[in-house]
Amino acid sequence: MAVDVDPTEERTLPKARIPLKLEEMAMAAGMAAIAMITGMNVLTRYLTDISLAFTEEYSVLLMVVVTLIGAGYAAARGSHIRITFVTDRLSENGRRMAEIVSTSLLLVVFVLLVVYGAQLAWDDYIFEIETPGLGHPQWIYTACLPLFSLGVVARAAGRIIRLYRGESA
């Protein structure tokens, strides 16, 4: 059975070259912006019967960005969801190798997101697709997928390097 985690216990952040505090601040700012936009929309609809439906595009974009930043943050910390039934029975070296393999698979998935997301953004740019609500160029929104997926790739690669070196990743 997996080791029980105490949520009140301070967890040390791994030694990454780019501090993880940047992701924490970006996620907090993104969540605050989503809360403000949604709150403003609800309040306006309640008080004036006017919907600010156009703000949904911004909220969805911010949710995608916050999710991808959070994925990079979790990759750096080794906090992605996992099933530890098998790895709990492995030696320390076996657990480390399993962690390297799983993080490598995560890296492959996000490299694919970078490649195919860039192709999608390029298609949106070439075909001059516009967003349905505001009429902005769709590629601006679509480009966030490969851009922030690169951050996840970088964080996962850094974690793999730290694991290979035997550092506490």
JSON list of C-alpha atoms in Angstrom, two decimals:
[
{"chain": "A", "resi": 1, "resn": "MET", "atom": "CA", "xyz": [0.00, 0.00, 0.00]},
{"chain": "A", "resi": 2, "resn": "ALA", "atom": "CA", "xyz": [1.21, 3.51, -0.77]},
{"chain": "A", "resi": 3, "resn": "VAL", "atom": "CA", "xyz": [2.65, 5.64, 1.98]},
{"chain": "A", "resi": 4, "resn": "ASP", "atom": "CA", "xyz": [0.03, 7.94, 3.46]},
{"chain": "A", "resi": 5, "resn": "VAL", "atom": "CA", "xyz": [0.80, 11.59, 2.81]},
{"chain": "A", "resi": 6, "resn": "ASP", "atom": "CA", "xyz": [0.27, 14.18, 5.51]},
{"chain": "A", "resi": 7, "resn": "PRO", "atom": "CA", "xyz": [-1.25, 17.24, 3.78]},
{"chain": "A", "resi": 8, "resn": "THR", "atom": "CA", "xyz": [-0.06, 19.53, 6.57]},
{"chain": "A", "resi": 9, "resn": "GLU", "atom": "CA", "xyz": [3.57, 18.50, 6.14]},
{"chain": "A", "resi": 10, "resn": "GLU", "atom": "CA", "xyz": [5.83, 20.98, 4.30]},
{"chain": "A", "resi": 11, "resn": "ARG", "atom": "CA", "xyz": [7.03, 19.41, 1.07]},
{"chain": "A", "resi": 12, "resn": "THR", "atom": "CA", "xyz": [10.33, 20.69, -0.21]},
{"chain": "A", "resi": 13, "resn": "LEU", "atom": "CA", "xyz": [10.47, 21.81, -3.81]},
{"chain": "A", "resi": 14, "resn": "PRO", "atom": "CA", "xyz": [13.02, 20.14, -6.09]},
{"chain": "A", "resi": 15, "resn": "LYS", "atom": "CA", "xyz": [16.12, 22.08, -7.05]},
{"chain": "A", "resi": 16, "resn": "ALA", "atom": "CA", "xyz": [15.10, 23.29, -10.51]},
{"chain": "A", "resi": 17, "resn": "ARG", "atom": "CA", "xyz": [17.08, 25.91, -12.43]},
{"chain": "A", "resi": 18, "resn": "ILE", "atom": "CA", "xyz": [13.96, 28.00, -12.94]},
{"chain": "A", "resi": 19, "resn": "PRO", "atom": "CA", "xyz": [12.19, 28.39, -9.58]},
{"chain": "A", "resi": 20, "resn": "LEU", "atom": "CA", "xyz": [8.83, 26.67, -9.22]},
{"chain": "A", "resi": 21, "resn": "LYS", "atom": "CA", "xyz": [7.55, 29.81, -7.50]},
{"chain": "A", "resi": 22, "resn": "LEU", "atom": "CA", "xyz": [7.07, 31.28, -11.00]},
{"chain": "A", "resi": 23, "resn": "GLU", "atom": "CA", "xyz": [4.51, 28.59, -11.82]},
{"chain": "A", "resi": 24, "resn": "GLU", "atom": "CA", "xyz": [2.84, 29.04, -8.44]},
{"chain": "A", "resi": 25, "resn": "MET", "atom": "CA", "xyz": [2.45, 32.77, -9.04]},
{"chain": "A", "resi": 26, "resn": "ALA", "atom": "CA", "xyz": [1.24, 32.30, -12.62]},
{"chain": "A", "resi": 27, "resn": "MET", "atom": "CA", "xyz": [-1.35, 29.71, -11.55]},
{"chain": "A", "resi": 28, "resn": "ALA", "atom": "CA", "xyz": [-2.57, 31.97, -8.74]},
{"chain": "A", "resi": 29, "resn": "ALA", "atom": "CA", "xyz": [-2.85, 34.94, -11.11]},
{"chain": "A", "resi": 30, "resn": "GLY", "atom": "CA", "xyz": [-4.67, 32.84, -13.70]},
{"chain": "A", "resi": 31, "resn": "MET", "atom": "CA", "xyz": [-7.13, 31.47, -11.15]},
{"chain": "A", "resi": 32, "resn": "ALA", "atom": "CA", "xyz": [-7.72, 34.96, -9.78]},
{"chain": "A", "resi": 33, "resn": "ALA", "atom": "CA", "xyz": [-8.42, 36.26, -13.29]},
{"chain": "A", "resi": 34, "resn": "ILE", "atom": "CA", "xyz": [-10.85, 33.40, -13.96]},
{"chain": "A", "resi": 35, "resn": "ALA", "atom": "CA", "xyz": [-12.62, 34.10, -10.67]},
{"chain": "A", "resi": 36, "resn": "MET", "atom": "CA", "xyz": [-12.86, 37.82, -11.43]},
{"chain": "A", "resi": 37, "resn": "ILE", "atom": "CA", "xyz": [-14.15, 37.29, -14.97]},
{"chain": "A", "resi": 38, "resn": "THR", "atom": "CA", "xyz": [-16.71, 34.72, -13.85]},
{"chain": "A", "resi": 39, "resn": "GLY", "atom": "CA", "xyz": [-17.77, 36.78, -10.84]},
{"chain": "A", "resi": 40, "resn": "MET", "atom": "CA", "xyz": [-18.17, 39.87, -13.00]},
{"chain": "A", "resi": 41, "resn": "ASN", "atom": "CA", "xyz": [-20.26, 37.89, -15.49]},
{"chain": "A", "resi": 42, "resn": "VAL", "atom": "CA", "xyz": [-22.53, 36.46, -12.77]},
{"chain": "A", "resi": 43, "resn": "LEU", "atom": "CA", "xyz": [-22.94, 39.81, -11.04]},
{"chain": "A", "resi": 44, "resn": "THR", "atom": "CA", "xyz": [-23.71, 41.63, -14.29]},
{"chain": "A", "resi": 45, "resn": "ARG", "atom": "CA", "xyz": [-26.22, 38.97, -15.32]},
{"chain": "A", "resi": 46, "resn": "TYR", "atom": "CA", "xyz": [-27.90, 39.05, -11.90]},
{"chain": "A", "resi": 47, "resn": "LEU", "atom": "CA", "xyz": [-28.11, 42.85, -11.63]},
{"chain": "A", "resi": 48, "resn": "THR", "atom": "CA", "xyz": [-28.80, 43.87, -15.24]},
{"chain": "A", "resi": 49, "resn": "ASP", "atom": "CA", "xyz": [-30.07, 40.74, -17.03]},
{"chain": "A", "resi": 50, "resn": "ILE", "atom": "CA", "xyz": [-27.22, 41.24, -19.53]},
{"chain": "A", "resi": 51, "resn": "SER", "atom": "CA", "xyz": [-24.86, 38.35, -20.14]},
{"chain": "A", "resi": 52, "resn": "LEU", "atom": "CA", "xyz": [-21.19, 38.95, -20.79]},
{"chain": "A", "resi": 53, "resn": "ALA", "atom": "CA", "xyz": [-20.97, 35.73, -22.78]},
{"chain": "A", "resi": 54, "resn": "PHE", "atom": "CA", "xyz": [-17.93, 36.95, -24.72]},
{"chain": "A", "resi": 55, "resn": "THR", "atom": "CA", "xyz": [-15.86, 36.58, -21.56]},
{"chain": "A", "resi": 56, "resn": "GLU", "atom": "CA", "xyz": [-16.18, 32.80, -21.88]},
{"chain": "A", "resi": 57, "resn": "GLU", "atom": "CA", "xyz": [-13.41, 32.78, -24.50]},
{"chain": "A", "resi": 58, "resn": "TYR", "atom": "CA", "xyz": [-11.03, 34.42, -22.07]},
{"chain": "A", "resi": 59, "resn": "SER", "atom": "CA", "xyz": [-12.04, 32.08, -19.24]},
{"chain": "A", "resi": 60, "resn": "VAL", "atom": "CA", "xyz": [-11.52, 28.97, -21.36]},
{"chain": "A", "resi": 61, "resn": "LEU", "atom": "CA", "xyz": [-8.12, 30.23, -22.53]},
{"chain": "A", "resi": 62, "resn": "LEU", "atom": "CA", "xyz": [-7.08, 30.94, -18.94]},
{"chain": "A", "resi": 63, "resn": "MET", "atom": "CA", "xyz": [-8.26, 27.48, -17.83]},
{"chain": "A", "resi": 64, "resn": "VAL", "atom": "CA", "xyz": [-6.16, 25.82, -20.53]},
{"chain": "A", "resi": 65, "resn": "VAL", "atom": "CA", "xyz": [-3.12, 27.94, -19.63]},
{"chain": "A", "resi": 66, "resn": "VAL", "atom": "CA", "xyz": [-3.48, 27.29, -15.89]},
{"chain": "A", "resi": 67, "resn": "THR", "atom": "CA", "xyz": [-3.90, 23.55, -16.55]},
{"chain": "A", "resi": 68, "resn": "LEU", "atom": "CA", "xyz": [-0.74, 23.38, -18.66]},
{"chain": "A", "resi": 69, "resn": "ILE", "atom": "CA", "xyz": [1.26, 25.45, -16.18]},
{"chain": "A", "resi": 70, "resn": "GLY", "atom": "CA", "xyz": [0.00, 23.12, -13.43]},
{"chain": "A", "resi": 71, "resn": "ALA", "atom": "CA", "xyz": [1.03, 20.09, -15.47]},
{"chain": "A", "resi": 72, "resn": "GLY", "atom": "CA", "xyz": [4.57, 21.47, -15.74]},
{"chain": "A", "resi": 73, "resn": "TYR", "atom": "CA", "xyz": [4.60, 22.22, -12.03]},
{"chain": "A", "resi": 74, "resn": "ALA", "atom": "CA", "xyz": [3.44, 18.69, -11.21]},
{"chain": "A", "resi": 75, "resn": "ALA", "atom": "CA", "xyz": [6.02, 17.21, -13.62]},
{"chain": "A", "resi": 76, "resn": "ALA", "atom": "CA", "xyz": [8.84, 19.07, -11.87]},
{"chain": "A", "resi": 77, "resn": "ARG", "atom": "CA", "xyz": [7.66, 17.95, -8.44]},
{"chain": "A", "resi": 78, "resn": "GLY", "atom": "CA", "xyz": [6.83, 14.39, -9.41]},
{"chain": "A", "resi": 79, "resn": "SER", "atom": "CA", "xyz": [3.26, 14.99, -8.29]},
{"chain": "A", "resi": 80, "resn": "HIS", "atom": "CA", "xyz": [1.37, 13.48, -11.20]},
{"chain": "A", "resi": 81, "resn": "ILE", "atom": "CA", "xyz": [-1.26, 10.92, -10.32]},
{"chain": "A", "resi": 82, "resn": "ARG", "atom": "CA", "xyz": [0.10, 7.41, -10.15]},
{"chain": "A", "resi": 83, "resn": "ILE", "atom": "CA", "xyz": [-0.80, 3.90, -9.14]},
{"chain": "A", "resi": 84, "resn": "THR", "atom": "CA", "xyz": [1.89, 2.62, -6.81]},
{"chain": "A", "resi": 85, "resn": "PHE", "atom": "CA", "xyz": [0.77, -0.99, -6.35]},
{"chain": "A", "resi": 86, "resn": "VAL", "atom": "CA", "xyz": [3.77, -2.32, -8.28]},
{"chain": "A", "resi": 87, "resn": "THR", "atom": "CA", "xyz": [6.35, 0.38, -7.55]},
{"chain": "A", "resi": 88, "resn": "ASP", "atom": "CA", "xyz": [5.85, 0.09, -3.78]},
{"chain": "A", "resi": 89, "resn": "ARG", "atom": "CA", "xyz": [7.20, -3.45, -4.06]},
{"chain": "A", "resi": 90, "resn": "LEU", "atom": "CA", "xyz": [10.32, -2.44, -6.00]},
{"chain": "A", "resi": 91, "resn": "SER", "atom": "CA", "xyz": [13.73, -1.58, -4.64]},
{"chain": "A", "resi": 92, "resn": "GLU", "atom": "CA", "xyz": [14.79, 2.06, -4.41]},
{"chain": "A", "resi": 93, "resn": "ASN", "atom": "CA", "xyz": [16.66, 1.76, -7.72]},
{"chain": "A", "resi": 94, "resn": "GLY", "atom": "CA", "xyz": [13.65, 0.05, -9.32]},
{"chain": "A", "resi": 95, "resn": "ARG", "atom": "CA", "xyz": [11.34, 2.84, -8.16]},
{"chain": "A", "resi": 96, "resn": "ARG", "atom": "CA", "xyz": [13.72, 5.41, -9.58]},
{"chain": "A", "resi": 97, "resn": "MET", "atom": "CA", "xyz": [13.82, 3.61, -12.94]},
{"chain": "A", "resi": 98, "resn": "ALA", "atom": "CA", "xyz": [10.02, 3.32, -12.98]},
{"chain": "A", "resi": 99, "resn": "GLU", "atom": "CA", "xyz": [9.83, 7.05, -12.29]},
{"chain": "A", "resi": 100, "resn": "ILE", "atom": "CA", "xyz": [12.24, 7.74, -15.17]},
{"chain": "A", "resi": 101, "resn": "VAL", "atom": "CA", "xyz": [10.15, 5.59, -17.53]},
{"chain": "A", "resi": 102, "resn": "SER", "atom": "CA", "xyz": [6.85, 7.18, -16.52]},
{"chain": "A", "resi": 103, "resn": "THR", "atom": "CA", "xyz": [8.24, 10.71, -16.73]},
{"chain": "A", "resi": 104, "resn": "SER", "atom": "CA", "xyz": [9.73, 9.86, -20.13]},
{"chain": "A", "resi": 105, "resn": "LEU", "atom": "CA", "xyz": [6.28, 8.77, -21.33]},
{"chain": "A", "resi": 106, "resn": "LEU", "atom": "CA", "xyz": [4.87, 12.05, -20.01]},
{"chain": "A", "resi": 107, "resn": "LEU", "atom": "CA", "xyz": [7.57, 13.86, -21.96]},
{"chain": "A", "resi": 108, "resn": "VAL", "atom": "CA", "xyz": [6.66, 11.98, -25.17]},
{"chain": "A", "resi": 109, "resn": "VAL", "atom": "CA", "xyz": [2.96, 12.88, -24.80]},
{"chain": "A", "resi": 110, "resn": "PHE", "atom": "CA", "xyz": [3.72, 16.56, -24.37]},
{"chain": "A", "resi": 111, "resn": "VAL", "atom": "CA", "xyz": [6.21, 16.56, -27.25]},
{"chain": "A", "resi": 112, "resn": "LEU", "atom": "CA", "xyz": [3.34, 15.25, -29.38]},
{"chain": "A", "resi": 113, "resn": "LEU", "atom": "CA", "xyz": [1.14, 18.06, -28.05]},
{"chain": "A", "resi": 114, "resn": "VAL", "atom": "CA", "xyz": [3.82, 20.57, -29.03]},
{"chain": "A", "resi": 115, "resn": "VAL", "atom": "CA", "xyz": [4.13, 19.17, -32.56]},
{"chain": "A", "resi": 116, "resn": "TYR", "atom": "CA", "xyz": [0.45, 18.70, -33.31]},
{"chain": "A", "resi": 117, "resn": "GLY", "atom": "CA", "xyz": [-0.58, 21.84, -31.43]},
{"chain": "A", "resi": 118, "resn": "ALA", "atom": "CA", "xyz": [1.87, 23.86, -33.53]},
{"chain": "A", "resi": 119, "resn": "GLN", "atom": "CA", "xyz": [0.44, 22.33, -36.70]},
{"chain": "A", "resi": 120, "resn": "LEU", "atom": "CA", "xyz": [-3.08, 23.20, -35.56]},
{"chain": "A", "resi": 121, "resn": "ALA", "atom": "CA", "xyz": [-2.08, 26.78, -34.73]},
{"chain": "A", "resi": 122, "resn": "TRP", "atom": "CA", "xyz": [-0.39, 27.08, -38.13]},
{"chain": "A", "resi": 123, "resn": "ASP", "atom": "CA", "xyz": [-3.55, 25.82, -39.86]},
{"chain": "A", "resi": 124, "resn": "ASP", "atom": "CA", "xyz": [-5.64, 28.33, -37.90]},
{"chain": "A", "resi": 125, "resn": "TYR", "atom": "CA", "xyz": [-3.25, 31.06, -39.03]},
{"chain": "A", "resi": 126, "resn": "ILE", "atom": "CA", "xyz": [-3.14, 30.00, -42.70]},
{"chain": "A", "resi": 127, "resn": "PHE", "atom": "CA", "xyz": [-6.91, 29.60, -42.99]},
{"chain": "A", "resi": 128, "resn": "GLU", "atom": "CA", "xyz": [-7.56, 32.81, -41.00]},
{"chain": "A", "resi": 129, "resn": "ILE", "atom": "CA", "xyz": [-9.94, 31.13, -38.56]},
{"chain": "A", "resi": 130, "resn": "GLU", "atom": "CA", "xyz": [-11.62, 33.52, -36.13]},
{"chain": "A", "resi": 131, "resn": "THR", "atom": "CA", "xyz": [-13.07, 32.84, -32.70]},
{"chain": "A", "resi": 132, "resn": "PRO", "atom": "CA", "xyz": [-16.87, 32.58, -32.69]},
{"chain": "A", "resi": 133, "resn": "GLY", "atom": "CA", "xyz": [-17.51, 35.02, -29.85]},
{"chain": "A", "resi": 134, "resn": "LEU", "atom": "CA", "xyz": [-15.11, 37.89, -30.35]},
{"chain": "A", "resi": 135, "resn": "GLY", "atom": "CA", "xyz": [-13.79, 37.33, -33.87]},
{"chain": "A", "resi": 136, "resn": "HIS", "atom": "CA", "xyz": [-10.16, 37.28, -32.75]},
{"chain": "A", "resi": 137, "resn": "PRO", "atom": "CA", "xyz": [-7.67, 35.21, -34.76]},
{"chain": "A", "resi": 138, "resn": "GLN", "atom": "CA", "xyz": [-8.04, 31.66, -33.46]},
{"chain": "A", "resi": 139, "resn": "TRP", "atom": "CA", "xyz": [-4.31, 30.91, -33.82]},
{"chain": "A", "resi": 140, "resn": "ILE", "atom": "CA", "xyz": [-3.55, 33.24, -30.92]},
{"chain": "A", "resi": 141, "resn": "TYR", "atom": "CA", "xyz": [-5.54, 30.98, -28.61]},
{"chain": "A", "resi": 142, "resn": "THR", "atom": "CA", "xyz": [-4.42, 27.74, -30.27]},
{"chain": "A", "resi": 143, "resn": "ALA", "atom": "CA", "xyz": [-0.74, 28.72, -30.00]},
{"chain": "A", "resi": 144, "resn": "CYS", "atom": "CA", "xyz": [-1.02, 28.51, -26.21]},
{"chain": "A", "resi": 145, "resn": "LEU", "atom": "CA", "xyz": [-1.21, 24.70, -26.42]},
{"chain": "A", "resi": 146, "resn": "PRO", "atom": "CA", "xyz": [2.25, 24.08, -27.93]},
{"chain": "A", "resi": 147, "resn": "LEU", "atom": "CA", "xyz": [3.78, 27.06, -26.13]},
{"chain": "A", "resi": 148, "resn": "PHE", "atom": "CA", "xyz": [2.83, 25.96, -22.63]},
{"chain": "A", "resi": 149, "resn": "SER", "atom": "CA", "xyz": [3.33, 22.28, -23.50]},
{"chain": "A", "resi": 150, "resn": "LEU", "atom": "CA", "xyz": [6.97, 23.20, -24.10]},
{"chain": "A", "resi": 151, "resn": "GLY", "atom": "CA", "xyz": [7.10, 24.23, -20.45]},
{"chain": "A", "resi": 152, "resn": "VAL", "atom": "CA", "xyz": [5.86, 20.79, -19.41]},
{"chain": "A", "resi": 153, "resn": "VAL", "atom": "CA", "xyz": [8.46, 19.17, -21.68]},
{"chain": "A", "resi": 154, "resn": "ALA", "atom": "CA", "xyz": [11.21, 21.26, -20.09]},
{"chain": "A", "resi": 155, "resn": "ARG", "atom": "CA", "xyz": [10.07, 20.46, -16.54]},
{"chain": "A", "resi": 156, "resn": "ALA", "atom": "CA", "xyz": [9.75, 16.73, -17.31]},
{"chain": "A", "resi": 157, "resn": "ALA", "atom": "CA", "xyz": [13.21, 16.69, -18.93]},
{"chain": "A", "resi": 158, "resn": "GLY", "atom": "CA", "xyz": [14.67, 18.43, -15.89]},
{"chain": "A", "resi": 159, "resn": "ARG", "atom": "CA", "xyz": [13.08, 15.86, -13.60]},
{"chain": "A", "resi": 160, "resn": "ILE", "atom": "CA", "xyz": [14.48, 12.98, -15.67]},
{"chain": "A", "resi": 161, "resn": "ILE", "atom": "CA", "xyz": [17.96, 14.52, -15.48]},
{"chain": "A", "resi": 162, "resn": "ARG", "atom": "CA", "xyz": [17.67, 14.92, -11.70]},
{"chain": "A", "resi": 163, "resn": "LEU", "atom": "CA", "xyz": [16.49, 11.31, -11.38]},
{"chain": "A", "resi": 164, "resn": "TYR", "atom": "CA", "xyz": [19.42, 10.04, -13.49]},
{"chain": "A", "resi": 165, "resn": "ARG", "atom": "CA", "xyz": [21.84, 11.95, -11.29]},
{"chain": "A", "resi": 166, "resn": "GLY", "atom": "CA", "xyz": [20.28, 10.36, -8.23]},
{"chain": "A", "resi": 167, "resn": "GLU", "atom": "CA", "xyz": [19.20, 13.69, -6.78]},
{"chain": "A", "resi": 168, "resn": "SER", "atom": "CA", "xyz": [16.04, 13.90, -4.72]},
{"chain": "A", "resi": 169, "resn": "ALA", "atom": "CA", "xyz": [13.75, 14.93, -7.55]}
]
